[in-house]
Short mmCIF file of C-alpha atoms and ligand atoms in Angstrom, two decimals:
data_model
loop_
_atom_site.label_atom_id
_atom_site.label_comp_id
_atom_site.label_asym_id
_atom_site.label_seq_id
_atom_site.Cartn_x
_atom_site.Cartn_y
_atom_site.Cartn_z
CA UNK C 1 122.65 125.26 106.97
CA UNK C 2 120.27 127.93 106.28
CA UNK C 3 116.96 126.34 105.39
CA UNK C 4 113.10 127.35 105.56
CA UNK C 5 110.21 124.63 104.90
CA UNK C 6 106.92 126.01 103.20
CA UNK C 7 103.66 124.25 104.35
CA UNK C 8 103.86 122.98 108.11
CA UNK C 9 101.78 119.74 107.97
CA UNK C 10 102.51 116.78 109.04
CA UNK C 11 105.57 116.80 106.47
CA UNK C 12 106.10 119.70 106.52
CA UNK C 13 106.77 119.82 110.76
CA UNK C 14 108.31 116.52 110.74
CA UNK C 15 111.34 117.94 108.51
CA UNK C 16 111.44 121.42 109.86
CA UNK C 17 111.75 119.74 113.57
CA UNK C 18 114.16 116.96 112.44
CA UNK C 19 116.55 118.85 110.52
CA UNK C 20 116.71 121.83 113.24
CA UNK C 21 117.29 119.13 115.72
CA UNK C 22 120.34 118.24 113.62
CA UNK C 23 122.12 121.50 114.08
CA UNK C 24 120.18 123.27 110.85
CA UNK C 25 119.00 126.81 111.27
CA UNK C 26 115.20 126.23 110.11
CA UNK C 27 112.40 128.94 110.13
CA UNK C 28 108.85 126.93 109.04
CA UNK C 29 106.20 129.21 107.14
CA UNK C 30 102.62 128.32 107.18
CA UNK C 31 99.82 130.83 105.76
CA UNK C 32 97.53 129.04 108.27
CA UNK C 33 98.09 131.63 111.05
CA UNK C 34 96.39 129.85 113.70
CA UNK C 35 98.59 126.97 112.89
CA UNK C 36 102.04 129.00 113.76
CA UNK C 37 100.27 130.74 116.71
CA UNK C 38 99.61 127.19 118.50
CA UNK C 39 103.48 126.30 117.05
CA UNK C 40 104.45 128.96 118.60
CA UNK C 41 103.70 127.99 122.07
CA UNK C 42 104.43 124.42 121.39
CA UNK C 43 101.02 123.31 120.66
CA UNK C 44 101.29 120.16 117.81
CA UNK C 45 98.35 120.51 115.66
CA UNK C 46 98.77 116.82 115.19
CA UNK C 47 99.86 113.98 117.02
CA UNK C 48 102.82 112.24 116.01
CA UNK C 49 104.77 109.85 118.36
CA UNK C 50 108.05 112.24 119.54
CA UNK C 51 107.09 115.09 117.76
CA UNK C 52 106.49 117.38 120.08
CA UNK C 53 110.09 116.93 122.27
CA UNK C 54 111.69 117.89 119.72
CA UNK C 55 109.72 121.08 118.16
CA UNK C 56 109.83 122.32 121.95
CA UNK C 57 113.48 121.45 122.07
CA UNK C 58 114.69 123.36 119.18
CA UNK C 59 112.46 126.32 119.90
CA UNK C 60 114.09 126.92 122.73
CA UNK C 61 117.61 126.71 121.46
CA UNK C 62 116.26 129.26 118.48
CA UNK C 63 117.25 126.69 115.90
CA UNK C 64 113.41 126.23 114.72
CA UNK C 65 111.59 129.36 114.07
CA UNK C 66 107.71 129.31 113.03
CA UNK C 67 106.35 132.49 110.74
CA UNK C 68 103.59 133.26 108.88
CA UNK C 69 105.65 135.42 106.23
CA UNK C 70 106.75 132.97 103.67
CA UNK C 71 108.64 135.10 101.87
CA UNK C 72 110.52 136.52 105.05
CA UNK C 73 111.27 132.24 105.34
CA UNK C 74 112.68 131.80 101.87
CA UNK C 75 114.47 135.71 101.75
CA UNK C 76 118.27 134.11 102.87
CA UNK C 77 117.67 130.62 102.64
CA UNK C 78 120.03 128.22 101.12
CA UNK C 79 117.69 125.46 100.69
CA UNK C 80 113.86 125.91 100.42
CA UNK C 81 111.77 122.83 100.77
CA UNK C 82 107.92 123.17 99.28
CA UNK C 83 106.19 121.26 101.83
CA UNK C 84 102.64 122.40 101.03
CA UNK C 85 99.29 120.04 99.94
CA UNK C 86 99.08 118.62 96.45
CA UNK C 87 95.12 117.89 96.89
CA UNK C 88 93.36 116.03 94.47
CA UNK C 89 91.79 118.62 91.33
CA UNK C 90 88.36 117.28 90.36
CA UNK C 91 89.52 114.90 87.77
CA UNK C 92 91.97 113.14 90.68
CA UNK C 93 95.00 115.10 89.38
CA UNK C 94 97.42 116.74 91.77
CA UNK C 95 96.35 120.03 92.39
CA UNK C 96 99.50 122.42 92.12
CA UNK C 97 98.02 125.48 92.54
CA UNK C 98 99.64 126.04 96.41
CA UNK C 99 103.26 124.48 95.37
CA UNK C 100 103.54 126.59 92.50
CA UNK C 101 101.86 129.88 94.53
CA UNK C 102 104.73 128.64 97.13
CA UNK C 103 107.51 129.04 93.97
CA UNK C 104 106.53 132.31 93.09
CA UNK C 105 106.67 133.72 96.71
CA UNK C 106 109.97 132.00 96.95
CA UNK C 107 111.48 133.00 93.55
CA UNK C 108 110.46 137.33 94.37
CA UNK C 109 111.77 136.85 98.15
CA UNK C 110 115.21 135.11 97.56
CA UNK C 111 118.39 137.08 98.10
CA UNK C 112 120.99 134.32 97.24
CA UNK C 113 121.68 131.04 95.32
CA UNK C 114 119.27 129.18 96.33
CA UNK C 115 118.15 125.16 96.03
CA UNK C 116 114.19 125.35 95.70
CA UNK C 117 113.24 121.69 96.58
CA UNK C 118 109.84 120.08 96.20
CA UNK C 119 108.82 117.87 99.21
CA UNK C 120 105.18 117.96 98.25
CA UNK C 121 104.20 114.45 96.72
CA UNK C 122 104.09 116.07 92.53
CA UNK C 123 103.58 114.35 89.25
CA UNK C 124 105.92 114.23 86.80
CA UNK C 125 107.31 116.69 85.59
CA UNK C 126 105.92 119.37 88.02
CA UNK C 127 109.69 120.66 88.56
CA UNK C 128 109.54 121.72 84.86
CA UNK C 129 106.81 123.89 86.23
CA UNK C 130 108.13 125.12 89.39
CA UNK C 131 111.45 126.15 87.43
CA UNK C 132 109.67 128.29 84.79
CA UNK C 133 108.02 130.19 87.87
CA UNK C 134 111.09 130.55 89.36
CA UNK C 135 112.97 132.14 86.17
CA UNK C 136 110.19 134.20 85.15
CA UNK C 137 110.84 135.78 88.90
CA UNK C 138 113.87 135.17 90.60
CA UNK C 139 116.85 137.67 90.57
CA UNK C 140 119.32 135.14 92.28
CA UNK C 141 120.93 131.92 90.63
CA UNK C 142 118.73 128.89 91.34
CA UNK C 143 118.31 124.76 91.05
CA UNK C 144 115.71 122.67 91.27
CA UNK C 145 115.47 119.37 93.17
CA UNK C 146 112.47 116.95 93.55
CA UNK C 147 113.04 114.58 97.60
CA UNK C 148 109.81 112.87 97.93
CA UNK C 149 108.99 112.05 101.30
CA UNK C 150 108.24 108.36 102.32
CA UNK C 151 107.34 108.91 106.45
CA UNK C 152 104.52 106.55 107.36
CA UNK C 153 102.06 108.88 110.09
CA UNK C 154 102.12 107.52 113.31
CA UNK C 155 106.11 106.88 112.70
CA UNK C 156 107.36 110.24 110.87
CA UNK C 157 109.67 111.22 113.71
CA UNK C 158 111.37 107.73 113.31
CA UNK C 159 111.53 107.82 109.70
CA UNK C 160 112.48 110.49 109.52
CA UNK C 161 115.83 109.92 111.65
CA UNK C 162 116.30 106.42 110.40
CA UNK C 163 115.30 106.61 107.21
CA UNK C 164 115.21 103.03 104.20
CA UNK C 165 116.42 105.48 101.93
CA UNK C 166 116.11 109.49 101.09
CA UNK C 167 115.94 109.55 97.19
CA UNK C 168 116.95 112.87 95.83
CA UNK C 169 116.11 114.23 91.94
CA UNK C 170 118.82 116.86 90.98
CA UNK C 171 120.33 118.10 87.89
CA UNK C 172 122.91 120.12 89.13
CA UNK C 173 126.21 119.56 91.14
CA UNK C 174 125.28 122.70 93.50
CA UNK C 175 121.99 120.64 94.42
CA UNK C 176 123.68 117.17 94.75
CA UNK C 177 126.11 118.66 97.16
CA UNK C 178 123.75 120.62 99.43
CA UNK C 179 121.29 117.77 99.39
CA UNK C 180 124.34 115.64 100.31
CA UNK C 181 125.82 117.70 103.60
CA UNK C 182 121.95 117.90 104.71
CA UNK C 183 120.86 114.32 104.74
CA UNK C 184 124.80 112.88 105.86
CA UNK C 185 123.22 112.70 109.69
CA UNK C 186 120.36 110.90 108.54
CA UNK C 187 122.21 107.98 106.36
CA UNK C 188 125.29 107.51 108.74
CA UNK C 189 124.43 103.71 109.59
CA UNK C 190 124.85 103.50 105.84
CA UNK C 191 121.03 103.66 104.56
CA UNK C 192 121.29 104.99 100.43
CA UNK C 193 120.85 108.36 99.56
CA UNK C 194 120.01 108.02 96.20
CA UNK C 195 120.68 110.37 93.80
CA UNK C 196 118.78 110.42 90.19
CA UNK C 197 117.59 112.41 88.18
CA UNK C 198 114.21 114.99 88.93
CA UNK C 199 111.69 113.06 86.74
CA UNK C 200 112.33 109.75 87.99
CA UNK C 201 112.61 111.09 91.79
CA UNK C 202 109.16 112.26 91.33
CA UNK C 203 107.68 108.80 89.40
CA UNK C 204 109.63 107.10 92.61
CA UNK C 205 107.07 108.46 95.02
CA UNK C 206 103.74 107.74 92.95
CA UNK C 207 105.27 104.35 91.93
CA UNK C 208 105.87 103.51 95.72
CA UNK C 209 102.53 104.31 97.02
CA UNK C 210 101.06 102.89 94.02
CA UNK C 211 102.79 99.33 94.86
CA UNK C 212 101.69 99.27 98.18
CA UNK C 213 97.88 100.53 97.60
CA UNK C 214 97.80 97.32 95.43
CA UNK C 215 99.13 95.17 97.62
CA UNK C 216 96.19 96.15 100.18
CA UNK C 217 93.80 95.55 97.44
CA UNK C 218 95.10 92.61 96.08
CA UNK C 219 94.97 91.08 100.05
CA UNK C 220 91.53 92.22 100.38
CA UNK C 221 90.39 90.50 97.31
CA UNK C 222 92.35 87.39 98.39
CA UNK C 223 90.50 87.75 101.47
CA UNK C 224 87.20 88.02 100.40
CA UNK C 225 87.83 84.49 97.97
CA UNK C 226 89.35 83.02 101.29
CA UNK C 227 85.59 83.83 103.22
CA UNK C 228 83.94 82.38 100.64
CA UNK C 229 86.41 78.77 100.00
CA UNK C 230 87.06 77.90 103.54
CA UNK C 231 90.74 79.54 103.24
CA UNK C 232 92.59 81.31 106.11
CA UNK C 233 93.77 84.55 105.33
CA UNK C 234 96.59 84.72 108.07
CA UNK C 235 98.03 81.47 107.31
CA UNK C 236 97.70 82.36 103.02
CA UNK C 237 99.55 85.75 104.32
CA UNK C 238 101.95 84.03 106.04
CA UNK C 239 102.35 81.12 103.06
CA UNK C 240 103.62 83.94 100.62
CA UNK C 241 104.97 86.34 103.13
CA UNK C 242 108.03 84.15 103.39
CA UNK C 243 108.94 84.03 99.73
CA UNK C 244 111.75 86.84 100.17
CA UNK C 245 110.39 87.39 96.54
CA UNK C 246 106.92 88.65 97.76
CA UNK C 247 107.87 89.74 101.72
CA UNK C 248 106.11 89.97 104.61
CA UNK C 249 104.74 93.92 104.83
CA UNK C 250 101.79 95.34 103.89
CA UNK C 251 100.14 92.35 103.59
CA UNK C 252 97.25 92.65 106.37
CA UNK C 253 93.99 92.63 105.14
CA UNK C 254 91.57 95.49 106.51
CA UNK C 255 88.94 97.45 106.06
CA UNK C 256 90.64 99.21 102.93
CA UNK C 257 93.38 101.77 102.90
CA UNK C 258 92.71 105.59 103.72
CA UNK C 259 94.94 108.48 104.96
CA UNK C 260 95.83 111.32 103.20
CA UNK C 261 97.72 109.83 100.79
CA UNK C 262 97.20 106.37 99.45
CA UNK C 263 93.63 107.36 97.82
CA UNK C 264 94.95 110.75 96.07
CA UNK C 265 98.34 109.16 94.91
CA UNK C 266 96.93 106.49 93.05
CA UNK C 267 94.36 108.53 91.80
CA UNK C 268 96.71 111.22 90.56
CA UNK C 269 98.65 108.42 88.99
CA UNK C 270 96.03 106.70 86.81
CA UNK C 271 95.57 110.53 85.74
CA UNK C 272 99.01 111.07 84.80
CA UNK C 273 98.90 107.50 82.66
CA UNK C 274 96.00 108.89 81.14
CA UNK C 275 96.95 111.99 79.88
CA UNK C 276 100.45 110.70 78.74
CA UNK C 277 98.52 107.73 76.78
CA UNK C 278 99.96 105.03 78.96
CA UNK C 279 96.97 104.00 81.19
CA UNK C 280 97.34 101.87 84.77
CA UNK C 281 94.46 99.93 84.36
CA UNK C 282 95.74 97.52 87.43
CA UNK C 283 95.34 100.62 89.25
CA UNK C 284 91.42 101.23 88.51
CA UNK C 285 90.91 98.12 89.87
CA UNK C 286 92.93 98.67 92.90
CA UNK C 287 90.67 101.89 93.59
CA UNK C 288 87.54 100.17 92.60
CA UNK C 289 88.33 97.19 95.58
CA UNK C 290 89.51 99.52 97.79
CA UNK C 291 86.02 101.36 97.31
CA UNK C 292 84.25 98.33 97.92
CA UNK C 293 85.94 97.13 100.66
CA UNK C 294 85.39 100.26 102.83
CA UNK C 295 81.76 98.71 102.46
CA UNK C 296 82.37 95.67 103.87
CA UNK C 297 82.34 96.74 107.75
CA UNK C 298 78.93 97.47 107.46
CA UNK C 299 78.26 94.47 105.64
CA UNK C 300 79.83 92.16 107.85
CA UNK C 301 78.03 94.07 110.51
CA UNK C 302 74.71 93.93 109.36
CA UNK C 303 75.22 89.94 108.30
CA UNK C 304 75.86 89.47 111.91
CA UNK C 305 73.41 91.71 113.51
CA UNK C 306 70.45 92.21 111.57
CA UNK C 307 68.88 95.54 109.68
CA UNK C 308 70.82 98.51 111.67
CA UNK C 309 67.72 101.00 112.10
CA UNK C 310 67.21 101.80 115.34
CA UNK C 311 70.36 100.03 116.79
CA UNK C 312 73.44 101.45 118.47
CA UNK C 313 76.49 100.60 116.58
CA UNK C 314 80.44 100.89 118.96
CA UNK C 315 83.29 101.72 117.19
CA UNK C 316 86.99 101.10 117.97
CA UNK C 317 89.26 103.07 116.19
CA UNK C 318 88.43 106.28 113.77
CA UNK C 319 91.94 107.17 112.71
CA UNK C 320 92.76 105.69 109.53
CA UNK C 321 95.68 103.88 111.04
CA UNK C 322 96.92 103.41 114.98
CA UNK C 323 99.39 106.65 116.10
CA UNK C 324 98.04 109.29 114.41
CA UNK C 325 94.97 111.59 114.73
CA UNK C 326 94.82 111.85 110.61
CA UNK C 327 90.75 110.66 109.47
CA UNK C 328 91.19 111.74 106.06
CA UNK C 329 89.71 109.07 104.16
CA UNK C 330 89.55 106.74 107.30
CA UNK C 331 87.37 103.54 106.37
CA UNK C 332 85.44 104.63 109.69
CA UNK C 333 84.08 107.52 108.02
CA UNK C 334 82.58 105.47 105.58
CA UNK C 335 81.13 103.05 108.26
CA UNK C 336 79.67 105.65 110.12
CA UNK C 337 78.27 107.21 107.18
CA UNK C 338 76.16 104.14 106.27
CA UNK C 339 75.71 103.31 109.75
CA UNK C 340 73.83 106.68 110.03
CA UNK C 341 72.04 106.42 106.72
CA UNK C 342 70.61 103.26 107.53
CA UNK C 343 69.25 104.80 111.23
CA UNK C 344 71.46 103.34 113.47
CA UNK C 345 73.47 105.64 116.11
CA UNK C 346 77.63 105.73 117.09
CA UNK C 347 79.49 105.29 119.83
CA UNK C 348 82.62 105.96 119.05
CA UNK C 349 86.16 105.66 120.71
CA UNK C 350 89.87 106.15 119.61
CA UNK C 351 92.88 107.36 121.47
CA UNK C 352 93.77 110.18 119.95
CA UNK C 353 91.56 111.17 116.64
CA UNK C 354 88.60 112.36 118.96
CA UNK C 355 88.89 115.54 118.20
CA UNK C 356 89.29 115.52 114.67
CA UNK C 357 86.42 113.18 114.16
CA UNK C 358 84.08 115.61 116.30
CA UNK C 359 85.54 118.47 114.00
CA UNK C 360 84.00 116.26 111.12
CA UNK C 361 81.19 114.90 112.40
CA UNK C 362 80.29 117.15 115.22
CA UNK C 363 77.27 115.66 117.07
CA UNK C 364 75.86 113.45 114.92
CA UNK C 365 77.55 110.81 116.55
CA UNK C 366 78.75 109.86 120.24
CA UNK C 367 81.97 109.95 121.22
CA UNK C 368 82.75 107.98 124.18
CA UNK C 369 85.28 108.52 126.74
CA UNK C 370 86.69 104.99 127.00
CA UNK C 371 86.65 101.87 124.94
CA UNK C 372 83.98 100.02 127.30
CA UNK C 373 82.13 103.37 127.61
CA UNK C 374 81.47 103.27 124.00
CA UNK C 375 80.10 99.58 124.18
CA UNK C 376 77.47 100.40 126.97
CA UNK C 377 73.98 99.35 125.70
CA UNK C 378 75.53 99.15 122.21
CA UNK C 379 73.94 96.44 120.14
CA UNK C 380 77.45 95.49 117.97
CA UNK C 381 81.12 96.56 118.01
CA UNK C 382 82.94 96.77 115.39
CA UNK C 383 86.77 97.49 115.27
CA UNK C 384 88.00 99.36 112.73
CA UNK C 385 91.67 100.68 113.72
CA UNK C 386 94.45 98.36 115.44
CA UNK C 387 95.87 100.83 118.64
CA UNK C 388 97.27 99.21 120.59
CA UNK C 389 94.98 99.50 123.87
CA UNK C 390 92.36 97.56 121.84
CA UNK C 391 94.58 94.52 121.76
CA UNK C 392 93.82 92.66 124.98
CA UNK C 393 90.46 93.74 126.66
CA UNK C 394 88.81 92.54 129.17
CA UNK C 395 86.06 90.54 127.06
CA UNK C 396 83.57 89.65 129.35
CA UNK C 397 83.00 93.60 130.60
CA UNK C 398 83.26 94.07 127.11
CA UNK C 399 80.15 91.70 126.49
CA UNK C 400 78.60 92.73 129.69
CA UNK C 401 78.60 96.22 128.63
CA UNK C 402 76.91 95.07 125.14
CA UNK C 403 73.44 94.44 124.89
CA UNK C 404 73.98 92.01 121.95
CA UNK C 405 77.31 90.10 122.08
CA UNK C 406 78.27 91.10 117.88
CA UNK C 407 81.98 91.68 117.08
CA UNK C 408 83.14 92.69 114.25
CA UNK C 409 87.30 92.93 113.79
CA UNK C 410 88.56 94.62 110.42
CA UNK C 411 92.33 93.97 111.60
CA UNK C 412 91.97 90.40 112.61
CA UNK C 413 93.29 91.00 115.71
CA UNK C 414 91.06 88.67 117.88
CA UNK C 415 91.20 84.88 117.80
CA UNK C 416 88.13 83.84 116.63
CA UNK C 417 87.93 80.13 118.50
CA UNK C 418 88.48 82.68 121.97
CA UNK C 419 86.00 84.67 120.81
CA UNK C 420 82.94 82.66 120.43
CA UNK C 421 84.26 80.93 123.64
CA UNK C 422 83.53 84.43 125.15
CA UNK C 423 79.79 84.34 123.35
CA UNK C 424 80.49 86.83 120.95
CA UNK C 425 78.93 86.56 117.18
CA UNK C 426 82.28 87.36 115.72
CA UNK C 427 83.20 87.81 112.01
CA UNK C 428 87.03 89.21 110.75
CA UNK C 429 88.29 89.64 107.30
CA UNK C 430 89.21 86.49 105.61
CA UNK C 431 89.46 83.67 108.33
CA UNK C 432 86.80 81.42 108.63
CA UNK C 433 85.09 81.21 112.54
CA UNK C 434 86.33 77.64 113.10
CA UNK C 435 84.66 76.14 115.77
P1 NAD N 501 98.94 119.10 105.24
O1 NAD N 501 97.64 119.43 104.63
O2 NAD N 501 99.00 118.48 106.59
O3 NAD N 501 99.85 120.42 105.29
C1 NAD N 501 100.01 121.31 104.22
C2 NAD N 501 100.27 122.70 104.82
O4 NAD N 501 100.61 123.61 103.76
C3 NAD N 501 99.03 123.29 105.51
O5 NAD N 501 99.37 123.63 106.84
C4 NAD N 501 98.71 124.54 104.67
O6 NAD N 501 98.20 125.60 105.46
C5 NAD N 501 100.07 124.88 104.10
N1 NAD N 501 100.05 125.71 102.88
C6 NAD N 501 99.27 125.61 101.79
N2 NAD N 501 99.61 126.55 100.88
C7 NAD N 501 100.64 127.26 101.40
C8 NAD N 501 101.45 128.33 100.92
N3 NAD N 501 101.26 128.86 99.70
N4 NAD N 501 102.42 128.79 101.71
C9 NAD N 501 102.63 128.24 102.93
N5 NAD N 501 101.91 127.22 103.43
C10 NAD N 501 100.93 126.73 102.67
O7 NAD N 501 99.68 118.17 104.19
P2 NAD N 501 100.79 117.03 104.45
O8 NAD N 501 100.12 115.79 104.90
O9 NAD N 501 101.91 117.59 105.23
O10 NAD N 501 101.27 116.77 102.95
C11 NAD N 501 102.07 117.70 102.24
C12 NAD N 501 102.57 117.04 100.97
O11 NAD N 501 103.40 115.92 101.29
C13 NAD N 501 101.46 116.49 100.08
O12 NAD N 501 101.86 116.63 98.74
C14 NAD N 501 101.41 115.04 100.46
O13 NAD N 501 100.93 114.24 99.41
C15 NAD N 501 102.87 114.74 100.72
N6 NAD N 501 103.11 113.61 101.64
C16 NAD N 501 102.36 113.44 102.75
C17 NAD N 501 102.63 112.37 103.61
C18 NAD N 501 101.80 112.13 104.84
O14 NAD N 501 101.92 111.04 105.40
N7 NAD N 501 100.98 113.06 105.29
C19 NAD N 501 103.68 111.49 103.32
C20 NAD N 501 104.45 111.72 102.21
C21 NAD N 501 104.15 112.78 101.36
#
């Protein structure tokens, strides 16, 4: 099939890649030019586990083309997906302004019927909107559809392939049945492809993230009661997590959730109950813990380590989750921030969001080449992202590289009996440091 993807981000790739490496003839438009350049030549502006195999792959075989003309993209495509950023607006509501720019260059350029499908996470009823551009432009028959996309970072590739489910908003036969011949590789083991109609599709997505945000919240706060009552987080976790009721995901507490979407979905959403008079209050207070628990690094590290002026604080871990390079929102950015305010210095270390955390915070913080480099003459270390490589260090030239043994672990990923055996002053979220 003929298809062009507007908006080459991390979604945006991930499709364009993965449906040219099922056969699909797929040309990806960007109007970030020095984006397509670096596609061009195979260069991933992000990292994402598998990615780039298969964007050089289907390069070469001319089955994935990269432009900057969008409307060259969208002139003989059957299926159009709108890929682009839904930031949020000031008030925390989605801002459309690039999807529905995206509809209008789509709706002048297209030659032939033509299925004009949002990818971009949307409120409801933003397809209403995206079909009134498109009649007061196109010259060609056209349908709307609304496919939210649920890849986690760090695992779109994978997702992507092998996805739970690929829900689908249509409300014509023409969509259904292109929709249907596209995804049939991708739900062959027998995964649903559920169809529905284009409001609910795009409630599905904001209802989704939504659920898990509070989840994350409602483990932090359950964590924060166990710190305080002698619980144990991990064994509460796993208590509940085997009631098939409740499951055994997302339920990790952390140093709150970030990422690019999480934060502006939920906040789009309590917009969206506002304005239609049906408010999420469960979801205010999900923001309002998250916000405080992105505190509660610094908190825990200054309990353990005295006022922070003048000391060196190490940091595992910037991304805002292990296997990608994404730092929007990241918890760490916080951290540092108050780190910084409260004149201390970073060291800071991750595997692969280096260079996206110097883009941010250029020099006002050290980055170090290795974990133990960043823990040289560092007075604490804190980790804030699980990778993998931070798993099973070698403690004691971790604590010989320290000049104060203080460990702070926002995953829980240490044991905290092995941990004071190795001398550290450890604190984690939610477990008590039994002796
Ligand atoms: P991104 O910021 O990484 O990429 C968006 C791209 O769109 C950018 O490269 C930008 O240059 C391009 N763009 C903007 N306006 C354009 C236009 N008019 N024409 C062509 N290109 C244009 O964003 P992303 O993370 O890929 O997210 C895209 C959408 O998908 C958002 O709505 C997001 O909420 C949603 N989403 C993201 C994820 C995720 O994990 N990142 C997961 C599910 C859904």
């Amino acid at each position: 099939m003929k298809v062009a993807v507007i908006g080459t981000g991390y979604v945006g790739l991930v499709l364009g890649a993965c449906l040219a490496d099922t056969g699909n003839d797929v040309t990806c438009a960007d109007v970030d030019a020095g984006k397509i350049e670096r596609l061009r030549r195979n260069e991933l502006p992000i990292y994402e586990p598998g990615l780039d195999t298969i964007v050089e792959r289907n390069q070469s075989r001319e089955r994935l083309v990269f432009t900057t003309d969008v409307a060259a993209a969208a002139r003989d495509a059957q299926v159009v997906f709108i890929a682009v950023g839904t930031p949020p607006d000031e008030d925390g509501s989605a801002d459309l302004r690039y999807v529905l720019a995206a509809a209008e260059t789509i709706a002048k350029a297209a030659s032939r019927e033509v299925v004009v499908v949002t990818k971009s996470t949307v409120p409801v009823g933003t397809a209403h909107k995206v079909r009134a551009v498109l009649q007061a432009h196109a010259t060609v028959p056209f349908h709307v559809a609304s496919n939210p996309e649920f890849l986690k970072e760090g695992a779109a590739v994978e997702d992507f392939m092998r996805p739970d489910r690929v829900v689908v908003g249509v409300d014509s036969e023409h969509a259904r049945a292109v929709m249907e011949e596209l995804y049939a590789p991708y739900v062959r083991t027998g995964k649903p492809l559920i169809f529905m109609d284009i409001a609910s599709a795009e409630m599905t997505k904001y209802a989704a993230n939504a659920m898990l945000a509070t989840r994350i919240s409602f483990m932090n706060e359950i964590a924060a009661l166990c710190e305080r009552t002698g619980a144990d987080v991990d064994l509460v976790r796993r208590g509940i997590g085997s009631d098939p009721r409740i499951g055994a995901s997302f339920l990790f507490p952390g140093p709150g959730y970030g990422g690019s979407c999480f934060p502006k979905d939920v906040q789009a959403l309590v917009r969206t109950g506002h304005e239609h008079g049906a408010p999420l209050g469960i979801l205010d207070a999900v923001e309002e813990a998250n916000e405080r628990q992105k505190r509660c690094a610094f908190a825990k590290l200054e309990a353990l380590a005295g006022p922070i002026a003048g000391r060196r604080v190490a940091i595992w871990g910037l991304a805002f989750k292990p296997q990608t390079d994404d730092m929007r929102e990241a918890p760490a950015l916080t951290l540092i921030e108050q780190v910084l305010a409260a004149g201390g210095s970073v060291a800071a270390h991750d595997p692969e969001a280096m260079h996206e955390a110097r883009r941010r915070l250029g020099d006002r913080i050290t980055f170090a080449d290795s974990a133990y480099a960043a823990c040289e003459g560092a007075d604490a270390l804190v980790l804030m992202t699980e990778w993998n490589e931070y798993r099973s260090p070698d403690w004691p030239r971790v604590a010989a590289a320290l000049r104060t043994p203080v460990l702070v672990d926002m995953r829980n990923l240490y044991d905290p009996v092995r941990m004071r055996v190795h001398g550290f002053r450890y604190d984690s979220v939610g477990r008590p440091a039994r002796a």
